[in-house]
């Protein structure tokens, strides 16, 4: 039976595994006959326009809502604006989502990642079922949401967590609920897997440059390796404060042959058959870039975490 489904997405970009995996889910739902609408925060950046265009080509309509802060106040991302402006923005976003639910006759709301609450509130106000997809361990920078689990439970008909350690941990924290599992899906186009010949061996890190992804650890290892004839290359959007932390370390120890390429629509076009991928995440529920490296036939060194 055809359903109208509203997704609440965390960034409106394709530089993180949560977004990539759920875009693949949206595409699948469209292909199986459902109508999919996607709500994102409007940050007025070019990569979001590319994201919106990419989803439109898949048959997914994206609605960008102006937002002071889209995530919970105590979620990562700081506290932009004033307390009053954030409160007003949360209210306006929730109201806008309620309007979408009623005008478009939405059958189901899906919040992708634990970091947003507006969709859950809007769904409750309009008596629409709400599912929560959780990708993050309640530790470290995402430890804040442990105290919100009662709210998450009360405002969800179903809770899904990434299969494995995260699902087991959340099931222990929510003993009165059945926490269902899902496996994020990464899709590789046949043309992507063609070997790209490389002229030199390099160490490559693919993924958003953040404290959680822990790329500074790789830079420290590179310093200890003492082989500056081997380039170290980072591919992915940079979180400004953490990027500066990495660059300060590079400058302090006068390291050379380290390159930051920034965001790429298809980072694997930058990787060659001579490269070695290294992924240093502190906490990873499902390392999509690791899976992608294997699918591309690129050897990988992966941190041992949950």
Coordinates of N, CA, C and O in Angstrom, one line a residue, residues 62-226:
X62 N 12.6 17.7 -1.5 CA 13.3 18.2 -0.3 C 12.8 19.6 0.0 O 12.7 20.5 -0.8
X63 N 12.4 19.8 1.3 CA 12.0 21.1 1.8 C 13.0 21.6 2.8 O 13.3 20.9 3.8
X64 N 13.6 22.7 2.5 CA 14.7 23.3 3.3 C 14.0 24.4 4.2 O 13.4 25.3 3.7
X65 N 14.1 24.2 5.5 CA 13.5 25.1 6.5 C 14.6 26.0 7.2 O 15.6 25.4 7.7
X66 N 14.5 27.3 7.1 CA 15.4 28.2 7.8 C 15.5 27.8 9.3 O 14.5 27.6 9.9
X67 N 16.7 27.7 9.8 CA 16.8 27.2 11.2 C 18.1 27.9 11.9 O 19.1 27.9 11.3
X68 N 17.9 28.3 13.1 CA 19.0 28.8 13.9 C 19.9 27.6 14.3 O 21.1 27.6 14.2
X69 N 19.2 26.7 14.9 CA 19.8 25.4 15.2 C 18.8 24.3 15.0 O 17.7 24.3 15.6
X70 N 19.2 23.3 14.2 CA 18.3 22.2 13.8 C 18.3 21.1 14.8 O 17.4 20.4 15.0
X71 N 19.5 20.9 15.5 CA 19.7 19.8 16.4 C 19.3 20.3 17.8 O 19.1 21.5 18.1
X72 N 19.2 19.3 18.7 CA 18.9 19.7 20.2 C 19.9 20.7 20.6 O 21.0 20.8 20.1
X73 N 19.5 21.5 21.6 CA 20.4 22.6 22.1 C 21.7 22.0 22.6 O 22.8 22.6 22.4
X74 N 21.7 20.9 23.3 CA 22.9 20.4 23.9 C 23.6 19.3 23.0 O 24.6 18.7 23.4
X75 N 23.2 19.2 21.7 CA 23.8 18.4 20.7 C 25.1 19.2 20.2 O 25.2 20.4 20.4
X76 N 26.0 18.5 19.5 CA 27.2 19.1 18.9 C 26.7 20.3 18.0 O 25.6 20.2 17.4
X77 N 27.6 21.2 17.8 CA 27.3 22.3 16.9 C 27.2 23.7 17.6 O 27.0 24.7 16.9
X78 N 27.4 23.7 18.9 CA 27.4 25.0 19.6 C 26.0 25.6 19.8 O 25.0 24.9 19.6
X79 N 26.0 26.9 20.2 CA 24.7 27.6 20.5 C 24.7 28.8 19.6 O 24.9 29.9 20.2
X80 N 24.4 28.7 18.4 CA 24.3 29.9 17.5 C 23.1 30.8 17.9 O 22.1 30.3 18.4
X81 N 23.2 32.1 17.7 CA 22.1 33.0 18.0 C 21.9 33.1 19.5 O 22.8 32.8 20.3
X82 N 20.8 33.6 19.9 CA 20.5 33.8 21.3 C 19.5 32.7 21.8 O 18.9 32.0 20.9
X83 N 19.3 32.5 23.1 CA 18.3 31.5 23.6 C 17.0 31.8 23.0 O 16.2 30.8 22.6
X84 N 16.6 33.1 22.9 CA 15.3 33.4 22.4 C 15.1 33.0 20.9 O 14.1 32.5 20.5
X85 N 16.2 33.3 20.1 CA 16.1 33.0 18.7 C 16.1 31.5 18.4 O 15.4 31.1 17.5
X86 N 16.8 30.8 19.2 CA 16.8 29.3 19.1 C 15.4 28.8 19.4 O 14.9 27.9 18.7
X87 N 14.9 29.2 20.5 CA 13.5 28.8 20.9 C 12.5 29.1 19.8 O 11.7 28.2 19.5
X88 N 12.6 30.3 19.3 CA 11.6 30.7 18.3 C 11.8 29.8 17.0 O 10.8 29.4 16.4
X89 N 13.1 29.5 16.7 CA 13.4 28.7 15.5 C 12.8 27.3 15.7 O 12.2 26.7 14.7
X90 N 13.0 26.7 16.8 CA 12.5 25.4 17.1 C 11.0 25.4 16.9 O 10.4 24.5 16.3
X91 N 10.3 26.4 17.5 CA 8.8 26.5 17.4 C 8.4 26.6 15.9 O 7.4 26.0 15.5
X92 N 9.1 27.5 15.2 CA 8.8 27.7 13.8 C 9.0 26.4 12.9 O 8.2 26.1 12.1
X93 N 10.1 25.7 13.2 CA 10.4 24.5 12.5 C 9.3 23.4 12.8 O 8.8 22.8 11.9
X94 N 8.9 23.3 14.0 CA 7.9 22.3 14.4 C 6.6 22.7 13.8 O 5.8 21.8 13.2
X95 N 6.2 24.0 13.8 CA 5.0 24.4 13.1 C 5.0 24.1 11.7 O 4.0 23.7 11.1
X96 N 6.1 24.4 11.0 CA 6.2 24.2 9.6 C 6.1 22.7 9.2 O 5.4 22.3 8.3
X97 N 6.7 21.8 10.1 CA 6.5 20.4 9.9 C 5.1 19.9 10.1 O 4.6 19.1 9.4
X98 N 4.4 20.5 11.1 CA 3.0 20.2 11.3 C 2.2 20.5 10.1 O 1.3 19.8 9.7
X99 N 2.5 21.7 9.5 CA 1.7 22.1 8.3 C 2.0 21.1 7.1 O 1.0 20.8 6.4
X100 N 3.2 20.6 7.0 CA 3.5 19.7 5.9 C 2.7 18.4 6.2 O 2.1 17.8 5.3
X101 N 2.6 17.9 7.5 CA 1.9 16.7 7.8 C 0.5 16.8 7.4 O -0.1 15.8 6.9
X102 N -0.2 17.9 7.7 CA -1.6 18.0 7.5 C -1.9 18.3 6.0 O -2.8 17.7 5.4
X103 N -1.1 19.2 5.4 CA -1.4 19.6 4.0 C -1.1 18.5 3.0 O -1.8 18.3 2.0
X104 N 0.0 17.7 3.3 CA 0.4 16.6 2.4 C -0.1 15.3 2.8 O 0.2 14.3 2.2
X105 N -0.9 15.2 3.9 CA -1.5 14.0 4.4 C -0.5 12.9 4.6 O -0.6 11.8 4.0
X106 N 0.6 13.2 5.4 CA 1.7 12.3 5.6 C 1.2 11.1 6.5 O 0.5 11.3 7.5
X107 N 1.7 9.9 6.1 CA 1.3 8.7 6.9 C 2.4 8.3 7.9 O 2.0 7.6 8.9
X108 N 3.6 8.7 7.7 CA 4.7 8.3 8.6 C 5.8 9.4 8.6 O 6.2 9.9 7.6
X109 N 6.3 9.7 9.8 CA 7.5 10.5 9.9 C 8.7 9.7 10.4 O 8.5 8.9 11.3
X110 N 9.8 9.9 9.8 CA 11.0 9.2 10.1 C 12.1 10.2 10.4 O 12.5 11.0 9.6
X111 N 12.6 10.2 11.7 CA 13.7 11.1 12.0 C 15.0 10.3 11.9 O 15.2 9.3 12.5
X112 N 15.9 10.8 11.0 CA 17.2 10.1 10.7 C 18.3 10.7 11.6 O 18.8 11.8 11.2
X113 N 18.7 10.0 12.6 CA 19.7 10.3 13.6 C 18.9 10.8 14.9 O 17.8 11.4 14.8
X114 N 19.6 10.7 16.0 CA 19.0 11.0 17.3 C 18.9 12.5 17.5 O 18.3 12.9 18.5
X115 N 19.6 13.3 16.7 CA 19.9 14.6 17.0 C 18.8 15.7 16.8 O 19.0 16.8 17.2
X116 N 17.7 15.3 16.2 CA 16.6 16.2 16.0 C 15.3 15.7 16.7 O 15.1 14.5 16.8
X117 N 14.5 16.7 17.2 CA 13.3 16.3 17.9 C 12.0 16.9 17.3 O 10.9 16.5 17.6
X118 N 12.2 17.9 16.4 CA 11.0 18.6 15.9 C 10.0 17.7 15.2 O 8.8 17.8 15.3
X119 N 10.5 16.7 14.4 CA 9.7 15.8 13.7 C 8.8 14.9 14.7 O 7.6 14.6 14.4
X120 N 9.4 14.5 15.8 CA 8.7 13.7 16.8 C 7.6 14.5 17.4 O 6.5 14.0 17.6
X121 N 7.9 15.8 17.7 CA 6.9 16.6 18.3 C 5.7 16.9 17.4 O 4.5 16.8 17.7
X122 N 6.1 17.2 16.1 CA 5.1 17.5 15.1 C 4.2 16.3 14.9 O 3.0 16.4 14.7
X123 N 4.8 15.1 14.8 CA 4.1 13.9 14.5 C 3.1 13.7 15.7 O 1.9 13.3 15.5
X124 N 3.5 13.9 16.9 CA 2.6 13.7 18.1 C 1.5 14.7 18.1 O 0.3 14.3 18.3
X125 N 1.8 15.9 17.7 CA 0.7 16.9 17.6 C -0.4 16.6 16.6 O -1.6 16.8 16.8
X126 N 0.1 15.9 15.5 CA -0.9 15.6 14.4 C -1.3 14.2 14.4 O -1.9 13.7 13.5
X127 N -0.9 13.4 15.5 CA -1.3 12.0 15.6 C -0.9 11.2 14.4 O -1.6 10.4 13.9
X128 N 0.4 11.4 14.0 CA 1.0 10.6 12.9 C 2.1 9.7 13.5 O 2.9 10.2 14.3
X129 N 2.2 8.5 13.1 CA 3.2 7.6 13.6 C 4.6 8.2 13.3 O 4.9 8.8 12.3
X130 N 5.5 7.9 14.2 CA 6.9 8.4 14.1 C 7.9 7.3 14.4 O 7.8 6.6 15.4
X131 N 8.9 7.2 13.5 CA 10.0 6.2 13.8 C 11.3 7.0 14.0 O 11.5 8.0 13.3
X132 N 12.1 6.5 14.9 CA 13.4 7.1 15.1 C 14.5 6.2 14.6 O 14.5 5.0 15.0
X133 N 15.4 6.7 13.8 CA 16.6 5.9 13.4 C 17.8 6.5 14.1 O 18.1 7.6 13.9
X134 N 18.5 5.6 14.9 CA 19.6 6.1 15.7 C 20.9 5.5 15.2 O 21.0 4.3 15.1
X135 N 21.8 6.4 14.8 CA 23.1 6.0 14.3 C 24.2 6.1 15.3 O 25.4 5.7 15.1
X136 N 24.0 6.8 16.5 CA 25.0 7.3 17.3 C 25.1 6.6 18.7 O 24.0 6.4 19.3
X137 N 26.2 6.2 19.2 CA 26.4 5.7 20.5 C 26.1 6.9 21.5 O 26.5 8.0 21.3
X138 N 25.4 6.6 22.6 CA 25.2 7.6 23.6 C 26.4 7.9 24.5 O 26.4 7.8 25.7
X139 N 27.5 8.1 23.9 CA 28.8 8.3 24.5 C 29.5 9.5 23.9 O 29.2 9.9 22.8
X140 N 30.5 10.1 24.6 CA 31.3 11.2 24.0 C 30.4 12.4 23.6 O 29.5 12.8 24.4
X141 N 30.6 12.9 22.4 CA 29.9 14.1 22.0 C 28.4 13.8 21.9 O 27.6 14.8 21.9
X142 N 28.0 12.5 21.8 CA 26.5 12.2 21.7 C 26.0 11.6 23.0 O 24.9 11.2 23.1
X143 N 26.8 11.7 24.0 CA 26.4 11.2 25.3 C 25.2 12.0 25.9 O 24.5 11.5 26.8
X144 N 25.0 13.2 25.4 CA 24.0 14.1 25.9 C 22.6 13.4 25.7 O 21.7 13.7 26.5
X145 N 22.4 12.6 24.7 CA 21.0 12.1 24.5 C 20.6 10.9 25.4 O 19.5 10.5 25.4
X146 N 21.6 10.5 26.2 CA 21.2 9.4 27.1 C 20.1 9.8 28.1 O 19.1 9.1 28.4
X147 N 20.1 11.1 28.5 CA 19.1 11.6 29.4 C 17.8 11.9 28.6 O 16.8 12.3 29.3
X148 N 17.8 11.8 27.3 CA 16.6 12.1 26.5 C 15.9 10.8 26.1 O 14.9 10.8 25.3
X149 N 16.4 9.6 26.5 CA 15.8 8.4 26.0 C 14.4 8.2 26.4 O 13.6 7.5 25.7
X150 N 14.0 8.7 27.6 CA 12.5 8.6 27.9 C 11.7 9.3 26.9 O 10.6 8.8 26.5
X151 N 12.1 10.5 26.5 CA 11.4 11.3 25.5 C 11.4 10.5 24.2 O 10.3 10.4 23.5
X152 N 12.5 10.0 23.8 CA 12.6 9.3 22.5 C 11.7 8.1 22.5 O 11.0 7.8 21.5
X153 N 11.6 7.4 23.6 CA 10.7 6.3 23.8 C 9.3 6.7 23.7 O 8.5 6.1 23.0
X154 N 8.9 7.7 24.4 CA 7.5 8.2 24.5 C 7.0 8.7 23.1 O 5.8 8.7 22.9
X155 N 8.0 9.3 22.3 CA 7.6 10.0 21.1 C 7.9 9.1 19.8 O 8.1 9.7 18.8
X156 N 8.0 7.8 20.0 CA 8.3 7.0 18.8 C 7.4 5.7 18.9 O 7.4 5.0 19.9
X157 N 6.8 5.4 17.8 CA 6.1 4.1 17.7 C 7.1 3.0 17.5 O 6.9 1.9 18.0
X158 N 8.2 3.3 16.8 CA 9.3 2.3 16.7 C 10.6 3.0 16.8 O 10.8 4.2 16.4
X159 N 11.6 2.3 17.4 CA 13.0 2.9 17.5 C 13.9 1.9 16.8 O 13.8 0.7 17.1
X160 N 14.7 2.4 15.9 CA 15.6 1.5 15.2 C 17.0 2.0 15.5 O 17.3 3.2 15.5
X161 N 18.0 1.1 15.7 CA 19.4 1.4 16.0 C 20.2 0.6 15.1 O 19.8 -0.5 14.7
X162 N 21.4 1.1 14.8 CA 22.3 0.4 13.9 C 22.6 -1.0 14.5 O 22.9 -1.1 15.7
X163 N 22.5 -2.0 13.7 CA 22.7 -3.4 14.1 C 24.0 -3.6 14.8 O 25.1 -3.1 14.4
X164 N 24.0 -4.4 15.9 CA 25.3 -4.7 16.6 C 25.4 -4.0 17.9 O 24.4 -4.0 18.7
X165 N 26.5 -3.5 18.3 CA 26.8 -3.0 19.6 C 25.8 -1.8 20.0 O 25.4 -1.8 21.2
X166 N 25.5 -1.0 19.0 CA 24.6 0.1 19.4 C 23.2 -0.4 19.7 O 22.6 0.0 20.7
X167 N 22.7 -1.3 18.9 CA 21.3 -1.8 19.2 C 21.3 -2.5 20.6 O 20.4 -2.3 21.4
X168 N 22.4 -3.3 20.9 CA 22.4 -4.0 22.2 C 22.5 -3.0 23.3 O 21.8 -3.1 24.4
X169 N 23.3 -1.9 23.2 CA 23.4 -0.9 24.2 C 22.1 -0.2 24.5 O 21.7 0.0 25.6
X170 N 21.4 0.2 23.4 CA 20.1 0.9 23.6 C 19.0 0.0 24.1 O 18.2 0.4 24.8
X171 N 19.1 -1.3 23.7 CA 18.1 -2.2 24.3 C 18.3 -2.4 25.8 O 17.3 -2.4 26.5
X172 N 19.5 -2.3 26.2 CA 19.8 -2.4 27.7 C 19.3 -1.1 28.4 O 18.8 -1.2 29.5
X173 N 19.4 0.0 27.7 CA 19.0 1.3 28.3 C 17.5 1.5 28.2 O 16.9 2.3 29.0
X174 N 16.8 0.7 27.3 CA 15.4 0.8 27.2 C 14.8 -0.6 27.3 O 14.2 -1.1 26.3
X175 N 14.8 -1.1 28.5 CA 14.4 -2.6 28.7 C 12.9 -2.8 28.4 O 12.5 -3.9 28.1
X176 N 12.1 -1.7 28.5 CA 10.7 -1.9 28.3 C 10.3 -1.7 26.8 O 9.1 -1.8 26.5
X177 N 11.2 -1.4 26.0 CA 10.9 -1.2 24.5 C 11.7 -2.2 23.7 O 12.7 -2.7 24.1
X178 N 11.1 -2.6 22.6 CA 11.8 -3.4 21.6 C 12.6 -2.5 20.7 O 12.0 -1.7 19.9
X179 N 13.9 -2.5 20.8 CA 14.8 -1.7 19.9 C 15.1 -2.5 18.6 O 15.8 -3.5 18.7
X180 N 14.6 -2.1 17.5 CA 14.8 -2.8 16.2 C 16.1 -2.5 15.6 O 16.7 -1.4 16.0
X181 N 16.6 -3.2 14.7 CA 17.9 -3.0 14.1 C 17.8 -2.6 12.6 O 16.9 -3.0 12.0
X182 N 18.8 -1.9 12.1 CA 18.9 -1.7 10.7 C 20.4 -1.6 10.4 O 21.3 -1.3 11.2
X183 N 20.7 -1.9 9.1 CA 22.1 -1.8 8.6 C 22.2 -0.7 7.6 O 21.5 -0.9 6.6
X184 N 22.9 0.3 7.8 CA 23.0 1.4 6.8 C 23.6 0.8 5.5 O 24.4 -0.2 5.5
X185 N 23.1 1.3 4.4 CA 23.4 0.7 3.1 C 24.2 1.7 2.3 O 23.9 2.9 2.2
X186 N 25.3 1.2 1.7 CA 26.1 2.0 0.8 C 26.0 1.4 -0.6 O 26.1 0.2 -0.8
X187 N 25.8 2.3 -1.6 CA 25.6 1.8 -3.0 C 26.8 2.2 -3.8 O 27.2 3.4 -3.8
X188 N 27.4 1.3 -4.5 CA 28.5 1.6 -5.4 C 28.0 1.4 -6.9 O 27.6 0.3 -7.2
X189 N 28.2 2.5 -7.7 CA 27.8 2.3 -9.1 C 28.9 1.5 -9.8 O 30.1 1.6 -9.5
X190 N 28.5 0.7 -10.8 CA 29.5 -0.1 -11.5 C 30.7 0.7 -12.1 O 31.8 0.2 -12.0
X191 N 30.4 1.9 -12.5 CA 31.5 2.7 -13.1 C 32.5 3.2 -12.0 O 33.6 3.5 -12.3
X192 N 32.0 3.2 -10.8 CA 32.9 3.6 -9.7 C 34.0 2.6 -9.4 O 35.0 3.0 -8.8
X193 N 33.8 1.4 -9.7 CA 34.7 0.3 -9.3 C 35.9 0.1 -10.3 O 36.7 -0.8 -10.1
X194 N 35.9 0.8 -11.4 CA 37.0 0.7 -12.3 C 38.3 1.2 -11.6 O 38.3 2.2 -11.0
X195 N 39.3 0.4 -11.8 CA 40.6 0.8 -11.2 C 41.1 2.1 -11.7 O 41.1 2.3 -13.0
X196 N 41.6 2.9 -10.9 CA 42.3 4.1 -11.3 C 43.7 4.0 -10.9 O 44.1 3.9 -9.8
X197 N 44.6 4.0 -11.9 CA 46.0 3.7 -11.7 C 46.6 4.9 -11.0 O 46.4 6.1 -11.4
X198 N 47.4 4.6 -10.0 CA 48.1 5.7 -9.3 C 49.6 5.6 -9.5 O 50.2 4.6 -9.8
X199 N 50.2 6.8 -9.5 CA 51.6 6.9 -9.7 C 52.4 6.6 -8.5 O 53.6 6.3 -8.6
X200 N 51.8 6.8 -7.3 CA 52.6 6.7 -6.1 C 51.7 6.1 -5.0 O 50.5 6.2 -5.0
X201 N 52.4 5.5 -4.0 CA 51.7 5.1 -2.8 C 51.3 6.2 -1.9 O 52.1 7.1 -1.7
X202 N 50.1 6.3 -1.4 CA 49.6 7.3 -0.5 C 48.8 6.7 0.6 O 48.3 5.6 0.5
X203 N 48.8 7.5 1.7 CA 47.9 7.1 2.8 C 46.7 8.1 2.7 O 46.9 9.3 2.6
X204 N 45.5 7.5 2.7 CA 44.3 8.3 2.4 C 43.2 8.1 3.5 O 43.0 7.0 4.0
X205 N 42.6 9.2 4.0 CA 41.5 9.1 4.9 C 40.3 9.7 4.3 O 40.4 10.9 3.8
X206 N 39.2 9.0 4.2 CA 38.0 9.5 3.6 C 36.9 9.7 4.7 O 36.7 8.8 5.5
X207 N 36.3 10.9 4.7 CA 35.3 11.1 5.7 C 35.4 12.5 6.3 O 36.4 13.2 6.2
X208 N 34.3 12.9 6.9 CA 34.2 14.2 7.5 C 35.3 14.4 8.6 O 35.6 13.5 9.4
X209 N 36.0 15.5 8.5 CA 37.1 15.8 9.5 C 36.5 16.3 10.8 O 36.1 17.5 10.9
X210 N 36.4 15.4 11.8 CA 35.8 15.7 13.1 C 36.5 15.1 14.2 O 37.3 14.1 14.0
X211 N 36.2 15.6 15.4 CA 36.8 15.0 16.6 C 36.4 13.5 16.7 O 37.3 12.6 17.1
X212 N 35.2 13.2 16.4 CA 34.8 11.8 16.5 C 35.5 10.9 15.5 O 35.8 9.7 15.8
X213 N 35.8 11.4 14.3 CA 36.5 10.6 13.3 C 38.0 10.5 13.6 O 38.7 9.7 13.1
X214 N 38.5 11.4 14.4 CA 39.7 11.3 15.1 C 40.9 11.3 14.1 O 41.9 10.6 14.4
X215 N 40.9 12.1 13.1 CA 42.0 12.1 12.1 C 43.3 12.7 12.7 O 44.3 12.4 12.1
X216 N 43.2 13.4 13.8 CA 44.5 13.9 14.4 C 45.3 12.7 14.8 O 46.6 12.8 14.8
X217 N 44.7 11.6 15.2 CA 45.5 10.4 15.6 C 46.3 9.9 14.4 O 47.4 9.5 14.5
X218 N 45.7 10.0 13.2 CA 46.4 9.6 12.0 C 47.6 10.5 11.7 O 48.7 10.1 11.3
X219 N 47.4 11.8 11.9 CA 48.5 12.8 11.7 C 49.6 12.5 12.7 O 50.8 12.6 12.3
X220 N 49.3 12.2 13.9 CA 50.3 11.9 14.9 C 51.1 10.6 14.5 O 52.3 10.5 14.6
X221 N 50.3 9.6 14.0 CA 51.0 8.4 13.5 C 51.9 8.7 12.3 O 53.0 8.1 12.2
X222 N 51.4 9.5 11.4 CA 52.2 9.9 10.3 C 53.5 10.6 10.7 O 54.6 10.3 10.1
X223 N 53.5 11.4 11.7 CA 54.7 12.0 12.3 C 55.7 10.9 12.7 O 56.9 11.0 12.5
X224 N 55.1 10.0 13.5 CA 56.0 8.9 14.0 C 56.5 8.0 12.9 O 57.6 7.4 13.0
X225 N 55.8 7.9 11.8 CA 56.2 7.1 10.7 C 57.5 7.6 10.1 O 58.3 6.9 9.6
X226 N 57.5 9.0 10.0 CA 58.7 9.7 9.5 C 59.0 9.3 8.1 O 60.2 9.0 7.7

